[in-house]
PDB file of N, CA, C and O in Angstrom:
ATOM      1  N   UNK A  10      34.099  27.991 -27.484  1.00  0.00           N
ATOM      2  CA  UNK A  10      33.180  27.458 -28.472  1.00  0.00           C
ATOM      3  C   UNK A  10      31.848  28.191 -28.321  1.00  0.00           C
ATOM      4  O   UNK A  10      31.317  28.295 -27.224  1.00  0.00           O
ATOM      5  N   UNK A  11      31.326  28.683 -29.438  1.00  0.00           N
ATOM      6  CA  UNK A  11      30.029  29.357 -29.366  1.00  0.00           C
ATOM      7  C   UNK A  11      28.892  28.327 -29.391  1.00  0.00           C
ATOM      8  O   UNK A  11      29.130  27.130 -29.568  1.00  0.00           O
ATOM      9  N   UNK A  12      27.655  28.799 -29.213  1.00  0.00           N
ATOM     10  CA  UNK A  12      26.522  27.874 -29.110  1.00  0.00           C
ATOM     11  C   UNK A  12      26.267  27.101 -30.401  1.00  0.00           C
ATOM     12  O   UNK A  12      25.883  25.928 -30.352  1.00  0.00           O
ATOM     13  N   UNK A  13      26.478  27.721 -31.545  1.00  0.00           N
ATOM     14  CA  UNK A  13      26.294  27.012 -32.815  1.00  0.00           C
ATOM     15  C   UNK A  13      27.296  25.874 -32.947  1.00  0.00           C
ATOM     16  O   UNK A  13      26.933  24.755 -33.333  1.00  0.00           O
ATOM     17  N   UNK A  14      28.542  26.141 -32.619  1.00  0.00           N
ATOM     18  CA  UNK A  14      29.565  25.092 -32.656  1.00  0.00           C
ATOM     19  C   UNK A  14      29.233  23.980 -31.659  1.00  0.00           C
ATOM     20  O   UNK A  14      29.390  22.794 -31.969  1.00  0.00           O
ATOM     21  N   UNK A  15      28.759  24.357 -30.485  1.00  0.00           N
ATOM     22  CA  UNK A  15      28.392  23.370 -29.475  1.00  0.00           C
ATOM     23  C   UNK A  15      27.234  22.507 -29.965  1.00  0.00           C
ATOM     24  O   UNK A  15      27.238  21.285 -29.790  1.00  0.00           O
ATOM     25  N   UNK A  16      26.251  23.117 -30.605  1.00  0.00           N
ATOM     26  CA  UNK A  16      25.105  22.378 -31.141  1.00  0.00           C
ATOM     27  C   UNK A  16      25.541  21.382 -32.209  1.00  0.00           C
ATOM     28  O   UNK A  16      25.096  20.225 -32.227  1.00  0.00           O
ATOM     29  N   UNK A  17      26.423  21.818 -33.087  1.00  0.00           N
ATOM     30  CA  UNK A  17      26.922  20.921 -34.141  1.00  0.00           C
ATOM     31  C   UNK A  17      27.712  19.761 -33.544  1.00  0.00           C
ATOM     32  O   UNK A  17      27.580  18.614 -33.979  1.00  0.00           O
ATOM     33  N   UNK A  18      28.512  20.040 -32.527  1.00  0.00           N
ATOM     34  CA  UNK A  18      29.270  18.989 -31.863  1.00  0.00           C
ATOM     35  C   UNK A  18      28.336  18.006 -31.162  1.00  0.00           C
ATOM     36  O   UNK A  18      28.507  16.788 -31.266  1.00  0.00           O
ATOM     37  N   UNK A  19      27.332  18.524 -30.469  1.00  0.00           N
ATOM     38  CA  UNK A  19      26.369  17.644 -29.803  1.00  0.00           C
ATOM     39  C   UNK A  19      25.629  16.779 -30.821  1.00  0.00           C
ATOM     40  O   UNK A  19      25.389  15.595 -30.570  1.00  0.00           O
ATOM     41  N   UNK A  20      25.274  17.349 -31.958  1.00  0.00           N
ATOM     42  CA  UNK A  20      24.624  16.565 -33.013  1.00  0.00           C
ATOM     43  C   UNK A  20      25.525  15.432 -33.487  1.00  0.00           C
ATOM     44  O   UNK A  20      25.076  14.291 -33.641  1.00  0.00           O
ATOM     45  N   UNK A  21      26.780  15.751 -33.724  1.00  0.00           N
ATOM     46  CA  UNK A  21      27.734  14.722 -34.159  1.00  0.00           C
ATOM     47  C   UNK A  21      27.812  13.598 -33.125  1.00  0.00           C
ATOM     48  O   UNK A  21      27.676  12.420 -33.469  1.00  0.00           O
ATOM     49  N   UNK A  22      27.999  13.962 -31.883  1.00  0.00           N
ATOM     50  CA  UNK A  22      28.208  12.952 -30.835  1.00  0.00           C
ATOM     51  C   UNK A  22      26.925  12.196 -30.514  1.00  0.00           C
ATOM     52  O   UNK A  22      26.937  10.967 -30.404  1.00  0.00           O
ATOM     53  N   UNK A  23      25.799  12.895 -30.374  1.00  0.00           N
ATOM     54  CA  UNK A  23      24.565  12.253 -29.919  1.00  0.00           C
ATOM     55  C   UNK A  23      23.762  11.602 -31.043  1.00  0.00           C
ATOM     56  O   UNK A  23      22.910  10.760 -30.772  1.00  0.00           O
ATOM     57  N   UNK A  24      24.038  11.963 -32.297  1.00  0.00           N
ATOM     58  CA  UNK A  24      23.284  11.381 -33.407  1.00  0.00           C
ATOM     59  C   UNK A  24      24.097  10.402 -34.237  1.00  0.00           C
ATOM     60  O   UNK A  24      23.537   9.468 -34.811  1.00  0.00           O
ATOM     61  N   UNK A  25      25.409  10.637 -34.345  1.00  0.00           N
ATOM     62  CA  UNK A  25      26.168   9.896 -35.336  1.00  0.00           C
ATOM     63  C   UNK A  25      27.397   9.151 -34.820  1.00  0.00           C
ATOM     64  O   UNK A  25      27.678   8.051 -35.286  1.00  0.00           O
ATOM     65  N   UNK A  26      28.139   9.744 -33.911  1.00  0.00           N
ATOM     66  CA  UNK A  26      29.432   9.151 -33.564  1.00  0.00           C
ATOM     67  C   UNK A  26      29.808   9.382 -32.098  1.00  0.00           C
ATOM     68  O   UNK A  26      30.739  10.129 -31.806  1.00  0.00           O
ATOM     69  N   UNK A  27      29.085   8.743 -31.169  1.00  0.00           N
ATOM     70  CA  UNK A  27      29.405   8.935 -29.752  1.00  0.00           C
ATOM     71  C   UNK A  27      30.830   8.489 -29.401  1.00  0.00           C
ATOM     72  O   UNK A  27      31.457   9.056 -28.514  1.00  0.00           O
ATOM     73  N   UNK A  28      31.347   7.520 -30.123  1.00  0.00           N
ATOM     74  CA  UNK A  28      32.700   7.027 -29.850  1.00  0.00           C
ATOM     75  C   UNK A  28      33.761   8.087 -30.146  1.00  0.00           C
ATOM     76  O   UNK A  28      34.872   8.006 -29.631  1.00  0.00           O
ATOM     77  N   UNK A  29      33.414   9.088 -30.937  1.00  0.00           N
ATOM     78  CA  UNK A  29      34.374  10.155 -31.273  1.00  0.00           C
ATOM     79  C   UNK A  29      34.931  10.820 -30.016  1.00  0.00           C
ATOM     80  O   UNK A  29      36.083  11.231 -30.002  1.00  0.00           O
ATOM     81  N   UNK A  30      34.099  10.905 -28.963  1.00  0.00           N
ATOM     82  CA  UNK A  30      34.572  11.484 -27.707  1.00  0.00           C
ATOM     83  C   UNK A  30      34.632  10.439 -26.591  1.00  0.00           C
ATOM     84  O   UNK A  30      34.902  10.767 -25.445  1.00  0.00           O
ATOM     85  N   UNK A  31      34.320   9.183 -26.930  1.00  0.00           N
ATOM     86  CA  UNK A  31      34.451   8.111 -25.955  1.00  0.00           C
ATOM     87  C   UNK A  31      33.253   7.901 -25.050  1.00  0.00           C
ATOM     88  O   UNK A  31      33.406   7.497 -23.902  1.00  0.00           O
ATOM     89  N   UNK A  32      32.042   8.170 -25.561  1.00  0.00           N
ATOM     90  CA  UNK A  32      30.837   7.883 -24.777  1.00  0.00           C
ATOM     91  C   UNK A  32      30.023   6.804 -25.475  1.00  0.00           C
ATOM     92  O   UNK A  32      30.176   6.569 -26.677  1.00  0.00           O
ATOM     93  N   UNK A  33      29.154   6.188 -24.698  1.00  0.00           N
ATOM     94  CA  UNK A  33      28.231   5.195 -25.219  1.00  0.00           C
ATOM     95  C   UNK A  33      26.815   5.642 -24.908  1.00  0.00           C
ATOM     96  O   UNK A  33      26.526   6.052 -23.783  1.00  0.00           O
ATOM     97  N   UNK A  34      25.947   5.577 -25.896  1.00  0.00           N
ATOM     98  CA  UNK A  34      24.546   5.883 -25.681  1.00  0.00           C
ATOM     99  C   UNK A  34      23.843   4.627 -25.191  1.00  0.00           C
ATOM    100  O   UNK A  34      24.195   3.517 -25.606  1.00  0.00           O
ATOM    101  N   UNK A  35      22.829   4.786 -24.351  1.00  0.00           N
ATOM    102  CA  UNK A  35      22.063   3.606 -23.951  1.00  0.00           C
ATOM    103  C   UNK A  35      21.120   3.233 -25.099  1.00  0.00           C
ATOM    104  O   UNK A  35      21.117   3.872 -26.163  1.00  0.00           O
ATOM    105  N   UNK A  36      20.305   2.214 -24.905  1.00  0.00           N
ATOM    106  CA  UNK A  36      19.440   1.704 -25.971  1.00  0.00           C
ATOM    107  C   UNK A  36      18.470   2.755 -26.497  1.00  0.00           C
ATOM    108  O   UNK A  36      17.984   2.661 -27.626  1.00  0.00           O
ATOM    109  N   UNK A  37      18.177   3.764 -25.687  1.00  0.00           N
ATOM    110  CA  UNK A  37      17.230   4.804 -26.076  1.00  0.00           C
ATOM    111  C   UNK A  37      17.918   6.116 -26.449  1.00  0.00           C
ATOM    112  O   UNK A  37      17.257   7.153 -26.582  1.00  0.00           O
ATOM    113  N   UNK A  38      19.235   6.085 -26.586  1.00  0.00           N
ATOM    114  CA  UNK A  38      19.980   7.250 -27.045  1.00  0.00           C
ATOM    115  C   UNK A  38      20.438   8.200 -25.955  1.00  0.00           C
ATOM    116  O   UNK A  38      21.008   9.241 -26.246  1.00  0.00           O
ATOM    117  N   UNK A  39      20.201   7.863 -24.698  1.00  0.00           N
ATOM    118  CA  UNK A  39      20.575   8.743 -23.585  1.00  0.00           C
ATOM    119  C   UNK A  39      22.025   8.529 -23.169  1.00  0.00           C
ATOM    120  O   UNK A  39      22.552   7.433 -23.254  1.00  0.00           O
ATOM    121  N   UNK A  40      22.626   9.600 -22.668  1.00  0.00           N
ATOM    122  CA  UNK A  40      23.937   9.544 -22.024  1.00  0.00           C
ATOM    123  C   UNK A  40      23.866  10.502 -20.835  1.00  0.00           C
ATOM    124  O   UNK A  40      23.206  11.547 -20.909  1.00  0.00           O
ATOM    125  N   UNK A  41      24.515  10.149 -19.749  1.00  0.00           N
ATOM    126  CA  UNK A  41      24.531  11.003 -18.569  1.00  0.00           C
ATOM    127  C   UNK A  41      25.271  12.307 -18.884  1.00  0.00           C
ATOM    128  O   UNK A  41      26.337  12.289 -19.501  1.00  0.00           O
ATOM    129  N   UNK A  42      24.694  13.411 -18.474  1.00  0.00           N
ATOM    130  CA  UNK A  42      25.286  14.724 -18.746  1.00  0.00           C
ATOM    131  C   UNK A  42      26.716  14.830 -18.207  1.00  0.00           C
ATOM    132  O   UNK A  42      27.611  15.248 -18.944  1.00  0.00           O
ATOM    133  N   UNK A  43      26.986  14.440 -16.950  1.00  0.00           N
ATOM    134  CA  UNK A  43      28.366  14.549 -16.470  1.00  0.00           C
ATOM    135  C   UNK A  43      29.354  13.702 -17.275  1.00  0.00           C
ATOM    136  O   UNK A  43      30.490  14.123 -17.507  1.00  0.00           O
ATOM    137  N   UNK A  44      28.913  12.539 -17.728  1.00  0.00           N
ATOM    138  CA  UNK A  44      29.764  11.668 -18.541  1.00  0.00           C
ATOM    139  C   UNK A  44      30.072  12.350 -19.872  1.00  0.00           C
ATOM    140  O   UNK A  44      31.214  12.376 -20.327  1.00  0.00           O
ATOM    141  N   UNK A  45      29.051  12.917 -20.503  1.00  0.00           N
ATOM    142  CA  UNK A  45      29.238  13.608 -21.777  1.00  0.00           C
ATOM    143  C   UNK A  45      30.162  14.806 -21.623  1.00  0.00           C
ATOM    144  O   UNK A  45      31.100  14.977 -22.405  1.00  0.00           O
ATOM    145  N   UNK A  46      29.910  15.646 -20.611  1.00  0.00           N
ATOM    146  CA  UNK A  46      30.734  16.847 -20.436  1.00  0.00           C
ATOM    147  C   UNK A  46      32.186  16.489 -20.161  1.00  0.00           C
ATOM    148  O   UNK A  46      33.100  17.131 -20.690  1.00  0.00           O
ATOM    149  N   UNK A  47      32.415  15.455 -19.364  1.00  0.00           N
ATOM    150  CA  UNK A  47      33.794  15.025 -19.067  1.00  0.00           C
ATOM    151  C   UNK A  47      34.470  14.488 -20.333  1.00  0.00           C
ATOM    152  O   UNK A  47      35.642  14.770 -20.584  1.00  0.00           O
ATOM    153  N   UNK A  48      33.725  13.722 -21.127  1.00  0.00           N
ATOM    154  CA  UNK A  48      34.288  13.169 -22.356  1.00  0.00           C
ATOM    155  C   UNK A  48      34.629  14.279 -23.348  1.00  0.00           C
ATOM    156  O   UNK A  48      35.668  14.231 -24.009  1.00  0.00           O
ATOM    157  N   UNK A  49      33.752  15.266 -23.450  1.00  0.00           N
ATOM    158  CA  UNK A  49      34.026  16.397 -24.341  1.00  0.00           C
ATOM    159  C   UNK A  49      35.277  17.136 -23.894  1.00  0.00           C
ATOM    160  O   UNK A  49      36.126  17.500 -24.715  1.00  0.00           O
ATOM    161  N   UNK A  50      35.410  17.350 -22.595  1.00  0.00           N
ATOM    162  CA  UNK A  50      36.589  18.047 -22.079  1.00  0.00           C
ATOM    163  C   UNK A  50      37.866  17.258 -22.353  1.00  0.00           C
ATOM    164  O   UNK A  50      38.875  17.815 -22.772  1.00  0.00           O
ATOM    165  N   UNK A  51      37.810  15.937 -22.137  1.00  0.00           N
ATOM    166  CA  UNK A  51      38.989  15.101 -22.422  1.00  0.00           C
ATOM    167  C   UNK A  51      39.383  15.168 -23.887  1.00  0.00           C
ATOM    168  O   UNK A  51      40.549  15.040 -24.224  1.00  0.00           O
ATOM    169  N   UNK A  52      38.401  15.375 -24.748  1.00  0.00           N
ATOM    170  CA  UNK A  52      38.694  15.445 -26.180  1.00  0.00           C
ATOM    171  C   UNK A  52      39.097  16.852 -26.623  1.00  0.00           C
ATOM    172  O   UNK A  52      39.295  17.091 -27.814  1.00  0.00           O
ATOM    173  N   UNK A  53      39.184  17.782 -25.666  1.00  0.00           N
ATOM    174  CA  UNK A  53      39.604  19.131 -25.991  1.00  0.00           C
ATOM    175  C   UNK A  53      38.494  20.043 -26.471  1.00  0.00           C
ATOM    176  O   UNK A  53      38.745  21.097 -27.041  1.00  0.00           O
ATOM    177  N   UNK A  54      37.242  19.628 -26.248  1.00  0.00           N
ATOM    178  CA  UNK A  54      36.092  20.415 -26.704  1.00  0.00           C
ATOM    179  C   UNK A  54      35.196  20.699 -25.492  1.00  0.00           C
ATOM    180  O   UNK A  54      34.220  19.991 -25.261  1.00  0.00           O
ATOM    181  N   UNK A  55      35.490  21.730 -24.764  1.00  0.00           N
ATOM    182  CA  UNK A  55      34.797  21.991 -23.517  1.00  0.00           C
ATOM    183  C   UNK A  55      33.461  22.697 -23.722  1.00  0.00           C
ATOM    184  O   UNK A  55      33.390  23.719 -24.406  1.00  0.00           O
ATOM    185  N   UNK A  56      32.425  22.114 -23.141  1.00  0.00           N
ATOM    186  CA  UNK A  56      31.103  22.717 -23.036  1.00  0.00           C
ATOM    187  C   UNK A  56      30.735  22.605 -21.561  1.00  0.00           C
ATOM    188  O   UNK A  56      30.832  21.515 -20.990  1.00  0.00           O
ATOM    189  N   UNK A  57      30.308  23.702 -20.944  1.00  0.00           N
ATOM    190  CA  UNK A  57      29.888  23.578 -19.548  1.00  0.00           C
ATOM    191  C   UNK A  57      28.384  23.312 -19.486  1.00  0.00           C
ATOM    192  O   UNK A  57      27.672  23.401 -20.492  1.00  0.00           O
ATOM    193  N   UNK A  58      27.920  22.954 -18.299  1.00  0.00           N
ATOM    194  CA  UNK A  58      26.515  22.578 -18.128  1.00  0.00           C
ATOM    195  C   UNK A  58      25.577  23.728 -18.517  1.00  0.00           C
ATOM    196  O   UNK A  58      24.540  23.510 -19.138  1.00  0.00           O
ATOM    197  N   UNK A  59      25.950  24.939 -18.174  1.00  0.00           N
ATOM    198  CA  UNK A  59      25.121  26.102 -18.497  1.00  0.00           C
ATOM    199  C   UNK A  59      24.946  26.240 -20.009  1.00  0.00           C
ATOM    200  O   UNK A  59      23.836  26.460 -20.503  1.00  0.00           O
ATOM    201  N   UNK A  60      26.035  26.095 -20.756  1.00  0.00           N
ATOM    202  CA  UNK A  60      25.946  26.188 -22.210  1.00  0.00           C
ATOM    203  C   UNK A  60      25.137  25.026 -22.773  1.00  0.00           C
ATOM    204  O   UNK A  60      24.319  25.212 -23.678  1.00  0.00           O
ATOM    205  N   UNK A  61      25.332  23.839 -22.238  1.00  0.00           N
ATOM    206  CA  UNK A  61      24.578  22.679 -22.700  1.00  0.00           C
ATOM    207  C   UNK A  61      23.074  22.904 -22.535  1.00  0.00           C
ATOM    208  O   UNK A  61      22.300  22.689 -23.469  1.00  0.00           O
ATOM    209  N   UNK A  62      22.667  23.352 -21.373  1.00  0.00           N
ATOM    210  CA  UNK A  62      21.244  23.610 -21.110  1.00  0.00           C
ATOM    211  C   UNK A  62      20.719  24.689 -22.053  1.00  0.00           C
ATOM    212  O   UNK A  62      19.612  24.578 -22.596  1.00  0.00           O
ATOM    213  N   UNK A  63      21.506  25.721 -22.289  1.00  0.00           N
ATOM    214  CA  UNK A  63      21.104  26.797 -23.187  1.00  0.00           C
ATOM    215  C   UNK A  63      20.932  26.286 -24.624  1.00  0.00           C
ATOM    216  O   UNK A  63      19.947  26.611 -25.296  1.00  0.00           O
ATOM    217  N   UNK A  64      21.871  25.465 -25.081  1.00  0.00           N
ATOM    218  CA  UNK A  64      21.788  24.923 -26.443  1.00  0.00           C
ATOM    219  C   UNK A  64      20.542  24.045 -26.593  1.00  0.00           C
ATOM    220  O   UNK A  64      19.831  24.131 -27.593  1.00  0.00           O
ATOM    221  N   UNK A  65      20.256  23.227 -25.592  1.00  0.00           N
ATOM    222  CA  UNK A  65      19.054  22.394 -25.637  1.00  0.00           C
ATOM    223  C   UNK A  65      17.805  23.274 -25.681  1.00  0.00           C
ATOM    224  O   UNK A  65      16.898  23.051 -26.485  1.00  0.00           O
ATOM    225  N   UNK A  66      17.750  24.291 -24.834  1.00  0.00           N
ATOM    226  CA  UNK A  66      16.565  25.142 -24.721  1.00  0.00           C
ATOM    227  C   UNK A  66      16.327  26.010 -25.946  1.00  0.00           C
ATOM    228  O   UNK A  66      15.182  26.324 -26.275  1.00  0.00           O
ATOM    229  N   UNK A  67      17.391  26.399 -26.631  1.00  0.00           N
ATOM    230  CA  UNK A  67      17.244  27.348 -27.740  1.00  0.00           C
ATOM    231  C   UNK A  67      17.322  26.700 -29.117  1.00  0.00           C
ATOM    232  O   UNK A  67      17.257  27.407 -30.122  1.00  0.00           O
ATOM    233  N   UNK A  68      17.434  25.386 -29.172  1.00  0.00           N
ATOM    234  CA  UNK A  68      17.504  24.705 -30.461  1.00  0.00           C
ATOM    235  C   UNK A  68      16.209  24.941 -31.235  1.00  0.00           C
ATOM    236  O   UNK A  68      15.125  24.556 -30.791  1.00  0.00           O
ATOM    237  N   UNK A  69      16.316  25.578 -32.389  1.00  0.00           N
ATOM    238  CA  UNK A  69      15.132  25.926 -33.170  1.00  0.00           C
ATOM    239  C   UNK A  69      14.341  24.700 -33.614  1.00  0.00           C
ATOM    240  O   UNK A  69      13.131  24.755 -33.759  1.00  0.00           O
ATOM    241  N   UNK A  70      15.007  23.602 -33.810  1.00  0.00           N
ATOM    242  CA  UNK A  70      14.329  22.377 -34.248  1.00  0.00           C
ATOM    243  C   UNK A  70      14.192  21.368 -33.118  1.00  0.00           C
ATOM    244  O   UNK A  70      13.879  20.207 -33.366  1.00  0.00           O
ATOM    245  N   UNK A  71      14.421  21.797 -31.887  1.00  0.00           N
ATOM    246  CA  UNK A  71      14.354  20.922 -30.716  1.00  0.00           C
ATOM    247  C   UNK A  71      15.118  19.626 -30.966  1.00  0.00           C
ATOM    248  O   UNK A  71      14.595  18.533 -30.835  1.00  0.00           O
ATOM    249  N   UNK A  72      16.383  19.795 -31.313  1.00  0.00           N
ATOM    250  CA  UNK A  72      17.234  18.662 -31.672  1.00  0.00           C
ATOM    251  C   UNK A  72      17.566  17.764 -30.485  1.00  0.00           C
ATOM    252  O   UNK A  72      17.846  16.591 -30.661  1.00  0.00           O
ATOM    253  N   UNK A  73      17.558  18.339 -29.280  1.00  0.00           N
ATOM    254  CA  UNK A  73      18.032  17.613 -28.103  1.00  0.00           C
ATOM    255  C   UNK A  73      16.983  17.644 -26.998  1.00  0.00           C
ATOM    256  O   UNK A  73      16.140  18.534 -26.963  1.00  0.00           O
ATOM    257  N   UNK A  74      17.097  16.666 -26.094  1.00  0.00           N
ATOM    258  CA  UNK A  74      16.209  16.626 -24.932  1.00  0.00           C
ATOM    259  C   UNK A  74      17.015  16.258 -23.702  1.00  0.00           C
ATOM    260  O   UNK A  74      17.920  15.418 -23.765  1.00  0.00           O
ATOM    261  N   UNK A  75      16.670  16.913 -22.609  1.00  0.00           N
ATOM    262  CA  UNK A  75      17.175  16.511 -21.303  1.00  0.00           C
ATOM    263  C   UNK A  75      16.058  15.742 -20.618  1.00  0.00           C
ATOM    264  O   UNK A  75      14.873  16.058 -20.813  1.00  0.00           O
ATOM    265  N   UNK A  76      16.395  14.730 -19.817  1.00  0.00           N
ATOM    266  CA  UNK A  76      15.351  14.030 -19.080  1.00  0.00           C
ATOM    267  C   UNK A  76      14.771  14.964 -18.016  1.00  0.00           C
ATOM    268  O   UNK A  76      15.247  16.081 -17.821  1.00  0.00           O
ATOM    269  N   UNK A  77      13.722  14.521 -17.345  1.00  0.00           N
ATOM    270  CA  UNK A  77      13.016  15.376 -16.389  1.00  0.00           C
ATOM    271  C   UNK A  77      13.910  15.903 -15.275  1.00  0.00           C
ATOM    272  O   UNK A  77      13.670  16.988 -14.744  1.00  0.00           O
ATOM    273  N   UNK A  78      14.933  15.147 -14.903  1.00  0.00           N
ATOM    274  CA  UNK A  78      15.848  15.568 -13.835  1.00  0.00           C
ATOM    275  C   UNK A  78      17.031  16.381 -14.357  1.00  0.00           C
ATOM    276  O   UNK A  78      17.815  16.904 -13.569  1.00  0.00           O
ATOM    277  N   UNK A  79      17.189  16.454 -15.672  1.00  0.00           N
ATOM    278  CA  UNK A  79      18.326  17.149 -16.259  1.00  0.00           C
ATOM    279  C   UNK A  79      19.628  16.378 -16.131  1.00  0.00           C
ATOM    280  O   UNK A  79      20.702  16.926 -16.308  1.00  0.00           O
ATOM    281  N   UNK A  80      19.508  15.072 -15.846  1.00  0.00           N
ATOM    282  CA  UNK A  80      20.689  14.239 -15.631  1.00  0.00           C
ATOM    283  C   UNK A  80      21.196  13.559 -16.895  1.00  0.00           C
ATOM    284  O   UNK A  80      22.345  13.141 -16.957  1.00  0.00           O
ATOM    285  N   UNK A  81      20.306  13.412 -17.889  1.00  0.00           N
ATOM    286  CA  UNK A  81      20.680  12.728 -19.126  1.00  0.00           C
ATOM    287  C   UNK A  81      20.247  13.567 -20.318  1.00  0.00           C
ATOM    288  O   UNK A  81      19.301  14.333 -20.246  1.00  0.00           O
ATOM    289  N   UNK A  82      20.944  13.374 -21.439  1.00  0.00           N
ATOM    290  CA  UNK A  82      20.650  14.092 -22.674  1.00  0.00           C
ATOM    291  C   UNK A  82      20.634  13.098 -23.824  1.00  0.00           C
ATOM    292  O   UNK A  82      21.324  12.075 -23.792  1.00  0.00           O
ATOM    293  N   UNK A  83      19.833  13.427 -24.850  1.00  0.00           N
ATOM    294  CA  UNK A  83      19.842  12.649 -26.094  1.00  0.00           C
ATOM    295  C   UNK A  83      19.418  13.542 -27.243  1.00  0.00           C
ATOM    296  O   UNK A  83      18.844  14.614 -27.044  1.00  0.00           O
ATOM    297  N   UNK A  84      19.716  13.093 -28.437  1.00  0.00           N
ATOM    298  CA  UNK A  84      19.215  13.752 -29.638  1.00  0.00           C
ATOM    299  C   UNK A  84      17.805  13.240 -29.885  1.00  0.00           C
ATOM    300  O   UNK A  84      17.504  12.073 -29.616  1.00  0.00           O
ATOM    301  N   UNK A  85      16.930  14.082 -30.380  1.00  0.00           N
ATOM    302  CA  UNK A  85      15.534  13.709 -30.600  1.00  0.00           C
ATOM    303  C   UNK A  85      15.270  13.058 -31.938  1.00  0.00           C
ATOM    304  O   UNK A  85      14.228  12.432 -32.121  1.00  0.00           O
ATOM    305  N   UNK A  86      16.188  13.194 -32.891  1.00  0.00           N
ATOM    306  CA  UNK A  86      15.901  12.719 -34.242  1.00  0.00           C
ATOM    307  C   UNK A  86      17.184  12.571 -35.036  1.00  0.00           C
ATOM    308  O   UNK A  86      18.244  13.056 -34.637  1.00  0.00           O
ATOM    309  N   UNK A  87      17.083  11.878 -36.167  1.00  0.00           N
ATOM    310  CA  UNK A  87      18.154  11.848 -37.149  1.00  0.00           C
ATOM    311  C   UNK A  87      19.371  11.014 -36.796  1.00  0.00           C
ATOM    312  O   UNK A  87      20.470  11.302 -37.255  1.00  0.00           O
ATOM    313  N   UNK A  88      19.176   9.985 -36.021  1.00  0.00           N
ATOM    314  CA  UNK A  88      20.327   9.155 -35.616  1.00  0.00           C
ATOM    315  C   UNK A  88      20.800   8.280 -36.774  1.00  0.00           C
ATOM    316  O   UNK A  88      20.004   7.718 -37.507  1.00  0.00           O
ATOM    317  N   UNK A  89      22.099   8.144 -36.881  1.00  0.00           N
ATOM    318  CA  UNK A  89      22.662   7.145 -37.786  1.00  0.00           C
ATOM    319  C   UNK A  89      23.192   5.959 -36.976  1.00  0.00           C
ATOM    320  O   UNK A  89      23.657   4.988 -37.556  1.00  0.00           O
ATOM    321  N   UNK A  90      23.124   6.061 -35.659  1.00  0.00           N
ATOM    322  CA  UNK A  90      23.438   4.930 -34.774  1.00  0.00           C
ATOM    323  C   UNK A  90      22.106   4.365 -34.303  1.00  0.00           C
ATOM    324  O   UNK A  90      21.109   5.080 -34.224  1.00  0.00           O
ATOM    325  N   UNK A  91      22.081   3.082 -33.997  1.00  0.00           N
ATOM    326  CA  UNK A  91      20.826   2.421 -33.635  1.00  0.00           C
ATOM    327  C   UNK A  91      20.400   2.811 -32.220  1.00  0.00           C
ATOM    328  O   UNK A  91      21.103   2.561 -31.259  1.00  0.00           O
ATOM    329  N   UNK A  92      19.230   3.470 -32.127  1.00  0.00           N
ATOM    330  CA  UNK A  92      18.626   3.787 -30.847  1.00  0.00           C
ATOM    331  C   UNK A  92      17.112   3.600 -30.978  1.00  0.00           C
ATOM    332  O   UNK A  92      16.551   3.695 -32.057  1.00  0.00           O
ATOM    333  N   UNK A  93      16.463   3.311 -29.857  1.00  0.00           N
ATOM    334  CA  UNK A  93      15.022   3.123 -29.809  1.00  0.00           C
ATOM    335  C   UNK A  93      14.409   4.328 -29.114  1.00  0.00           C
ATOM    336  O   UNK A  93      14.356   4.381 -27.892  1.00  0.00           O
ATOM    337  N   UNK A  94      13.976   5.312 -29.899  1.00  0.00           N
ATOM    338  CA  UNK A  94      13.376   6.506 -29.316  1.00  0.00           C
ATOM    339  C   UNK A  94      11.974   6.215 -28.848  1.00  0.00           C
ATOM    340  O   UNK A  94      11.377   6.911 -28.135  1.00  0.00           O
TER     341      UNK A  94
END
């Protein structure tokens, strides 16, 4: 999967349909990175941590954020699921 495909998949999961890969977002839209990566792999859509960090860092619209420790990720905007940013 290239970075554009990974970005689109992350947008789908983190903004609109986390259940598609079997993850749950917390009240503020965060999910643990290892949980997300494992869920993506189980669903047949593998993204490794290096690619995830690269997609977050190079997103032209800063669509995603990692927490200060790099342990959790969330979408920054455009959610269709209820989250408190």
